[in-house]
Tab-separated table of C-alpha atoms in Angstrom:
chain	number	residue	atom	x	y	z
X	1	MET	CA	10.982	-35.347	20.976
X	2	ASP	CA	12.217	-32.000	21.407
X	3	ILE	CA	10.166	-28.824	21.035
X	4	ILE	CA	11.616	-25.212	21.105
X	5	PHE	CA	9.446	-22.280	21.749
X	6	TYR	CA	9.879	-18.506	21.148
X	7	HIS	CA	7.432	-15.721	21.412
X	8	PRO	CA	8.393	-12.047	22.228
X	9	SER	CA	5.377	-11.236	24.417
X	10	PHE	CA	3.657	-14.441	25.549
X	11	ASP	CA	3.998	-15.878	29.086
X	12	THR	CA	6.712	-18.318	28.103
X	13	GLN	CA	6.362	-20.464	31.268
X	14	PHE	CA	2.746	-20.806	31.081
X	15	TRP	CA	3.287	-22.133	27.374
X	16	LEU	CA	6.072	-24.632	28.469
X	17	ASP	CA	4.074	-26.074	31.335
X	18	LYS	CA	1.066	-26.442	29.305
X	19	LEU	CA	2.832	-28.013	26.417
X	20	SER	CA	4.580	-30.361	28.687
X	21	GLN	CA	1.223	-31.494	29.943
X	22	ALA	CA	-0.241	-31.821	26.571
X	23	LEU	CA	2.805	-33.656	25.186
X	24	PRO	CA	4.220	-35.591	28.206
X	25	ASP	CA	6.609	-37.493	25.994
X	26	ALA	CA	8.238	-34.188	24.700
X	27	ARG	CA	11.160	-32.191	26.052
X	28	VAL	CA	9.871	-28.514	25.709
X	29	ARG	CA	12.331	-25.600	26.172
X	30	GLU	CA	12.397	-21.980	25.555
X	31	TRP	CA	14.817	-21.004	22.599
X	32	LYS	CA	17.529	-18.547	23.708
X	33	PRO	CA	20.330	-17.056	21.521
X	34	GLY	CA	23.094	-19.449	21.247
X	35	ASP	CA	20.908	-22.525	21.644
X	36	ASN	CA	21.940	-24.999	18.792
X	37	GLU	CA	20.916	-28.144	20.465
X	38	PRO	CA	18.770	-30.366	18.264
X	39	ALA	CA	15.026	-30.157	18.041
X	40	ASP	CA	12.080	-31.789	16.245
X	41	TYR	CA	9.522	-28.933	16.309
X	42	ALA	CA	9.739	-25.118	16.542
X	43	LEU	CA	6.981	-23.030	17.925
X	44	VAL	CA	7.445	-19.433	16.934
X	45	TRP	CA	6.175	-15.885	16.415
X	46	HIS	CA	8.658	-13.419	14.707
X	47	PRO	CA	11.456	-15.782	15.287
X	48	PRO	CA	15.051	-14.667	14.877
X	49	VAL	CA	16.608	-15.969	11.843
X	50	ASP	CA	19.340	-17.991	13.810
X	51	MET	CA	16.676	-19.819	15.708
X	52	LEU	CA	15.558	-21.829	12.555
X	53	GLN	CA	18.431	-21.520	10.304
X	54	GLY	CA	20.539	-24.852	9.864
X	55	ARG	CA	18.021	-26.867	12.037
X	56	SER	CA	16.561	-30.357	10.820
X	57	LEU	CA	13.068	-29.872	11.941
X	58	LYS	CA	10.095	-31.871	11.372
X	59	ALA	CA	7.799	-28.878	11.373
X	60	VAL	CA	7.368	-25.387	12.398
X	61	PHE	CA	4.242	-23.835	13.950
X	62	ALA	CA	3.499	-20.136	13.646
X	63	LEU	CA	1.630	-19.165	16.850
X	64	GLY	CA	-1.029	-17.087	15.120
X	65	ALA	CA	-3.295	-17.402	12.126
X	66	GLY	CA	-0.984	-15.498	9.772
X	67	VAL	CA	2.490	-16.532	8.716
X	68	ASP	CA	3.576	-13.350	6.808
X	69	SER	CA	6.235	-12.449	9.409
X	70	ILE	CA	7.904	-15.828	8.725
X	71	LEU	CA	7.477	-15.536	4.946
X	72	SER	CA	8.999	-12.073	4.994
X	73	GLN	CA	11.986	-13.195	6.664
X	74	LEU	CA	12.257	-16.073	4.245
X	75	ASN	CA	12.309	-13.671	1.457
X	76	ALA	CA	15.426	-12.093	2.899
X	77	HIS	CA	16.884	-15.382	4.274
X	78	PRO	CA	15.905	-18.189	1.991
X	79	ASP	CA	18.097	-20.557	3.767
X	80	MET	CA	16.243	-20.085	7.018
X	81	LEU	CA	13.634	-22.690	6.604
X	82	PRO	CA	14.068	-25.262	3.652
X	83	GLU	CA	11.143	-26.007	1.398
X	84	SER	CA	11.222	-29.523	2.813
X	85	ILE	CA	10.188	-28.404	6.404
X	86	PRO	CA	6.328	-27.858	6.775
X	87	LEU	CA	5.154	-24.560	8.054
X	88	PHE	CA	1.830	-24.521	9.876
X	89	ARG	CA	-0.466	-21.921	11.035
X	90	LEU	CA	-3.114	-21.928	13.870
X	91	GLU	CA	-6.357	-23.040	12.336
X	92	ASP	CA	-9.567	-22.376	14.264
X	93	THR	CA	-8.215	-22.025	17.914
X	94	GLY	CA	-10.907	-19.590	19.135
X	95	MET	CA	-10.045	-17.095	16.533
X	96	ALA	CA	-13.221	-17.555	14.222
X	97	LEU	CA	-15.635	-16.967	17.135
X	98	GLN	CA	-13.709	-13.814	17.854
X	99	MET	CA	-13.920	-12.673	14.320
X	100	GLN	CA	-17.571	-13.522	14.238
X	101	GLU	CA	-18.265	-11.401	17.329
X	102	TYR	CA	-16.312	-8.489	15.862
X	103	ALA	CA	-17.921	-8.459	12.536
X	104	VAL	CA	-21.466	-9.047	13.673
X	105	SER	CA	-21.236	-6.193	16.251
X	106	GLN	CA	-19.842	-3.704	13.748
X	107	VAL	CA	-22.137	-4.583	11.007
X	108	LEU	CA	-25.172	-4.123	13.313
X	109	HIS	CA	-23.611	-1.028	14.655
X	110	TRP	CA	-23.664	0.521	11.193
X	111	PHE	CA	-26.843	-0.992	10.207
X	112	ARG	CA	-28.765	0.429	13.077
X	113	ARG	CA	-26.946	3.767	12.426
X	114	PHE	CA	-25.440	3.979	15.981
X	115	ASP	CA	-22.539	5.755	14.217
X	116	ASP	CA	-24.930	8.608	13.134
X	117	TYR	CA	-26.627	8.730	16.628
X	118	HIS	CA	-23.307	9.049	18.225
X	119	ALA	CA	-22.485	12.081	15.903
X	120	GLN	CA	-25.864	13.556	16.803
X	121	LYS	CA	-25.056	13.129	20.533
X	122	GLN	CA	-22.022	15.019	20.231
X	123	GLN	CA	-24.044	17.803	18.762
X	124	ALA	CA	-26.910	17.436	21.477
X	125	ARG	CA	-29.367	16.588	18.706
X	126	TRP	CA	-32.345	14.616	19.371
X	127	GLN	CA	-33.544	13.310	15.962
X	128	GLU	CA	-34.858	9.847	14.724
X	129	LEU	CA	-33.246	8.731	11.463
X	130	ASP	CA	-34.712	6.692	8.688
X	131	GLU	CA	-33.892	3.132	8.962
X	132	TYR	CA	-31.628	1.250	6.610
X	133	GLN	CA	-33.271	-1.571	4.675
X	134	ARG	CA	-31.570	-5.066	4.807
X	135	GLU	CA	-31.809	-5.608	1.017
X	136	ASP	CA	-29.750	-2.484	0.370
X	137	PHE	CA	-27.075	-3.469	2.908
X	138	THR	CA	-25.113	-5.829	0.918
X	139	ILE	CA	-22.206	-7.380	2.707
X	140	GLY	CA	-19.022	-8.352	0.793
X	141	ILE	CA	-16.157	-10.372	2.294
X	142	LEU	CA	-12.674	-10.054	0.636
X	143	GLY	CA	-11.044	-13.475	1.333
X	144	ALA	CA	-12.801	-16.762	1.712
X	145	GLY	CA	-10.756	-19.056	3.826
X	146	VAL	CA	-11.553	-20.510	7.249
X	147	LEU	CA	-12.275	-17.079	8.951
X	148	GLY	CA	-14.183	-15.689	5.950
X	149	SER	CA	-16.368	-18.667	5.899
X	150	LYS	CA	-17.220	-18.230	9.607
X	151	VAL	CA	-17.891	-14.595	9.331
X	152	ALA	CA	-20.181	-15.316	6.510
X	153	GLU	CA	-21.865	-17.986	8.604
X	154	SER	CA	-22.521	-15.566	11.559
X	155	LEU	CA	-23.877	-12.891	9.284
X	156	GLN	CA	-26.545	-15.173	7.497
X	157	ALA	CA	-28.761	-15.226	10.591
X	158	TRP	CA	-29.296	-11.441	10.182
X	159	GLY	CA	-30.693	-11.598	6.566
X	160	PHE	CA	-28.139	-9.434	4.883
X	161	PRO	CA	-27.371	-10.198	1.166
X	162	LEU	CA	-23.994	-11.760	1.321
X	163	ARG	CA	-21.305	-12.172	-1.211
X	164	CYS	CA	-17.735	-13.399	-1.044
X	165	TRP	CA	-14.505	-12.885	-3.346
X	166	SER	CA	-11.455	-15.138	-3.468
X	167	ARG	CA	-8.939	-16.868	-5.766
X	168	SER	CA	-11.339	-19.802	-6.427
X	169	ARG	CA	-14.987	-19.955	-6.429
X	170	LYS	CA	-16.679	-21.116	-3.133
X	171	SER	CA	-20.084	-23.054	-2.785
X	172	TRP	CA	-21.345	-21.485	0.433
X	173	PRO	CA	-25.077	-21.766	0.897
X	174	GLY	CA	-26.719	-18.380	0.799
X	175	VAL	CA	-23.606	-16.630	-0.286
X	176	GLN	CA	-22.826	-15.402	-3.752
X	177	SER	CA	-19.376	-16.237	-4.937
X	178	PHE	CA	-17.005	-14.235	-7.009
X	179	ALA	CA	-13.595	-15.387	-7.880
X	180	GLY	CA	-10.329	-13.992	-9.586
X	181	GLU	CA	-9.391	-10.667	-10.793
X	182	ASN	CA	-11.820	-10.555	-13.550
X	183	GLU	CA	-14.861	-10.747	-11.110
X	184	LEU	CA	-13.597	-8.396	-8.605
X	185	GLY	CA	-15.398	-5.293	-10.112
X	186	ASN	CA	-18.758	-7.363	-10.243
X	187	PHE	CA	-18.185	-8.299	-6.478
X	188	LEU	CA	-17.596	-4.588	-5.461
X	189	GLN	CA	-20.582	-3.207	-7.388
X	190	GLY	CA	-23.328	-2.701	-4.902
X	191	THR	CA	-21.383	-3.864	-1.789
X	192	ARG	CA	-22.296	-1.595	1.065
X	193	VAL	CA	-19.971	-3.193	3.783
X	194	LEU	CA	-16.685	-4.560	2.594
X	195	ILE	CA	-15.108	-6.812	5.256
X	196	ASN	CA	-11.368	-7.571	4.549
X	197	LEU	CA	-10.204	-10.923	5.497
X	198	LEU	CA	-7.562	-11.549	2.681
X	199	PRO	CA	-4.111	-13.179	3.482
X	200	ASN	CA	-1.052	-10.912	3.282
X	201	THR	CA	0.559	-11.875	-0.064
X	202	SER	CA	2.296	-9.856	-2.802
X	203	GLU	CA	-0.960	-9.710	-4.899
X	204	THR	CA	-3.121	-8.452	-2.042
X	205	ARG	CA	-0.923	-5.767	-0.446
X	206	GLY	CA	-2.322	-2.236	-1.225
X	207	ILE	CA	-5.378	-3.687	-2.860
X	208	ILE	CA	-7.849	-1.626	-0.993
X	209	ASN	CA	-6.922	1.667	-2.791
X	210	VAL	CA	-8.844	4.480	-4.544
X	211	SER	CA	-9.658	2.364	-7.565
X	212	LEU	CA	-11.274	-0.510	-5.399
X	213	LEU	CA	-12.976	1.903	-2.854
X	214	ASN	CA	-14.526	3.924	-5.924
X	215	GLN	CA	-16.271	0.842	-7.139
X	216	LEU	CA	-18.349	0.357	-3.934
X	217	ALA	CA	-21.808	1.554	-3.301
X	218	ASP	CA	-22.126	4.979	-2.323
X	219	ASN	CA	-21.916	5.704	1.559
X	220	ALA	CA	-20.076	2.344	1.973
X	221	TYR	CA	-18.192	1.022	5.085
X	222	LEU	CA	-14.852	-0.656	5.474
X	223	LEU	CA	-14.031	-3.129	8.052
X	224	ASN	CA	-10.377	-4.265	8.060
X	225	LEU	CA	-9.666	-7.496	10.140
X	226	ALA	CA	-6.709	-8.725	8.117
X	227	ARG	CA	-3.578	-6.802	7.718
X	228	GLY	CA	-2.897	-3.024	7.436
X	229	VAL	CA	-0.774	-3.446	4.320
X	230	HIS	CA	-3.852	-4.225	2.545
X	231	VAL	CA	-5.061	-0.787	2.757
X	232	VAL	CA	-3.575	2.403	1.383
X	233	GLU	CA	-4.219	4.697	4.119
X	234	ASP	CA	-4.134	7.987	2.049
X	235	ASP	CA	-6.695	6.542	-0.487
X	236	LEU	CA	-8.871	5.512	2.572
X	237	LEU	CA	-8.837	9.069	3.879
X	238	GLN	CA	-9.555	10.371	0.524
X	239	ALA	CA	-12.676	8.263	0.193
X	240	LEU	CA	-13.902	9.278	3.561
X	241	GLU	CA	-13.444	12.936	2.707
X	242	SER	CA	-15.112	12.654	-0.711
X	243	GLY	CA	-18.216	10.898	0.994
X	244	LYS	CA	-17.760	7.588	-1.016
X	245	LEU	CA	-17.131	5.874	2.244
X	246	LYS	CA	-19.183	6.668	5.214
X	247	GLY	CA	-17.051	5.078	7.887
X	248	ALA	CA	-14.253	2.740	8.554
X	249	MET	CA	-13.534	0.336	11.424
X	250	LEU	CA	-9.834	-0.485	11.414
X	251	ASP	CA	-8.248	-3.295	13.719
X	252	VAL	CA	-4.944	-3.405	11.864
X	253	PHE	CA	-2.468	-0.933	10.321
X	254	SER	CA	0.651	-0.730	8.130
X	255	LYS	CA	2.507	0.551	11.088
X	256	GLU	CA	1.851	-0.799	14.632
X	257	PRO	CA	1.351	0.701	17.008
X	258	LEU	CA	-0.242	3.385	14.918
X	259	PRO	CA	1.939	6.505	15.143
X	260	ALA	CA	0.452	9.441	17.108
X	261	SER	CA	0.989	11.534	13.962
X	262	SER	CA	-1.357	9.437	11.941
X	263	PRO	CA	-4.558	11.448	10.782
X	264	LEU	CA	-6.602	8.318	11.339
X	265	TRP	CA	-6.650	8.979	15.093
X	266	ALA	CA	-8.489	12.202	14.725
X	267	HIS	CA	-10.866	11.419	11.909
X	268	PRO	CA	-14.346	11.593	13.074
X	269	ARG	CA	-15.584	8.486	10.905
X	270	VAL	CA	-12.635	6.183	11.697
X	271	ALA	CA	-13.101	3.850	14.582
X	272	MET	CA	-10.160	1.581	15.652
X	273	THR	CA	-8.877	-1.170	17.906
X	274	PRO	CA	-5.380	-2.147	18.604
X	275	HIS	CA	-5.103	-5.414	16.562
X	276	ILE	CA	-7.278	-7.286	18.948
X	277	ALA	CA	-10.002	-8.774	16.519
X	278	ALA	CA	-8.860	-12.257	17.071
X	279	VAL	CA	-6.046	-13.170	19.572
X	280	THR	CA	-4.191	-16.331	20.005
X	281	ARG	CA	-5.938	-18.129	22.984
X	282	PRO	CA	-3.338	-20.426	24.604
X	283	ASN	CA	-5.409	-23.428	25.772
X	284	GLU	CA	-7.161	-23.734	22.241
X	285	ALA	CA	-3.908	-23.238	20.640
X	286	ILE	CA	-1.931	-25.664	22.666
X	287	ASP	CA	-4.565	-28.339	22.102
X	288	TYR	CA	-4.513	-27.811	18.215
X	289	ILE	CA	-0.492	-28.027	18.267
X	290	ALA	CA	-0.502	-31.085	20.486
X	291	ARG	CA	-3.020	-32.945	18.352
X	292	THR	CA	-1.221	-32.023	15.064
X	293	ILE	CA	2.292	-33.038	16.349
X	294	THR	CA	0.618	-36.456	17.667
X	295	LYS	CA	-0.736	-36.982	14.147
X	296	LEU	CA	2.575	-36.062	12.340
X	297	GLU	CA	4.382	-38.404	14.753
X	298	GLN	CA	2.083	-41.263	14.004
X	299	GLY	CA	2.110	-40.515	10.144
X	300	GLU	CA	-1.595	-39.413	10.049
X	301	PRO	CA	-2.930	-36.514	7.735
X	302	VAL	CA	-3.031	-33.185	9.180
X	303	THR	CA	-4.371	-29.801	8.248
X	304	GLY	CA	-3.126	-26.279	8.630
X	305	GLN	CA	-0.014	-26.595	6.516
X	306	VAL	CA	0.924	-23.294	4.610
X	307	ASP	CA	1.489	-23.239	0.811
X	308	ARG	CA	4.358	-20.876	0.819
X	309	THR	CA	3.721	-19.962	-2.833
X	310	ARG	CA	0.392	-18.481	-1.997
X	311	GLY	CA	1.363	-17.221	1.489
X	312	TYR	CA	-1.408	-18.973	3.440
């Protein structure tokens, strides 16, 4: 069994060594331009087209929770990866816990009004503020996949009203579920904190725009943990300036790194991190990949395969 590996920034030798230990019967190598030798599996992130094109692979693994970079390449080069070759994304390889940590810490930051106290600190003001009430702090999660379910689960312990929106209705205990375009408005009405965990698809790009933001509760907050292309940044700034949004926490942007000229950098009610909400943790990812390849080789059922038409 031959495995080829490509990632533009990971420690390649570490991955090769660990994969060889996890799959001792496999021959694992780094793919380099000009390598046309046979391979059974490809492990990739932003792969060059010629890495995959023309190969008879058993499966391709994207080294992250999202596969939009591969799907966008397929739009331009449909023959890069035939439909018959399964495409897998990393499932819960430590990312869910990271998302839970991020979401809970930020929701509590806003709920306890630490953003307001920080603003007062900048003005040397000592003033106690009225507390927010949990029943008025409804949290809405856009996207109800694995990560969305884990984030909802982590927030339940804090007693906030919770709701989710997705293509199909969910049956999560203690979470009100909305489904489909017809129910998006009802989902948004009264939502005080909007957490975005949507997949990147043609239907979801630009979904967080002025129309959507205006349907949220007044003084709402936006937490974007999915993809920057979901948010129309000019509309976000407009909602912040109008007061409809009280604050935004952004981990992802339409252009990364975020250009120094972006007005988001200087906006006093925008906080940001450099796409670190949930990073690939090598040991967990390698364990998942090794287990999945072993099951594929033995003809056993597996999870994590991407539906290319849906984009996730």
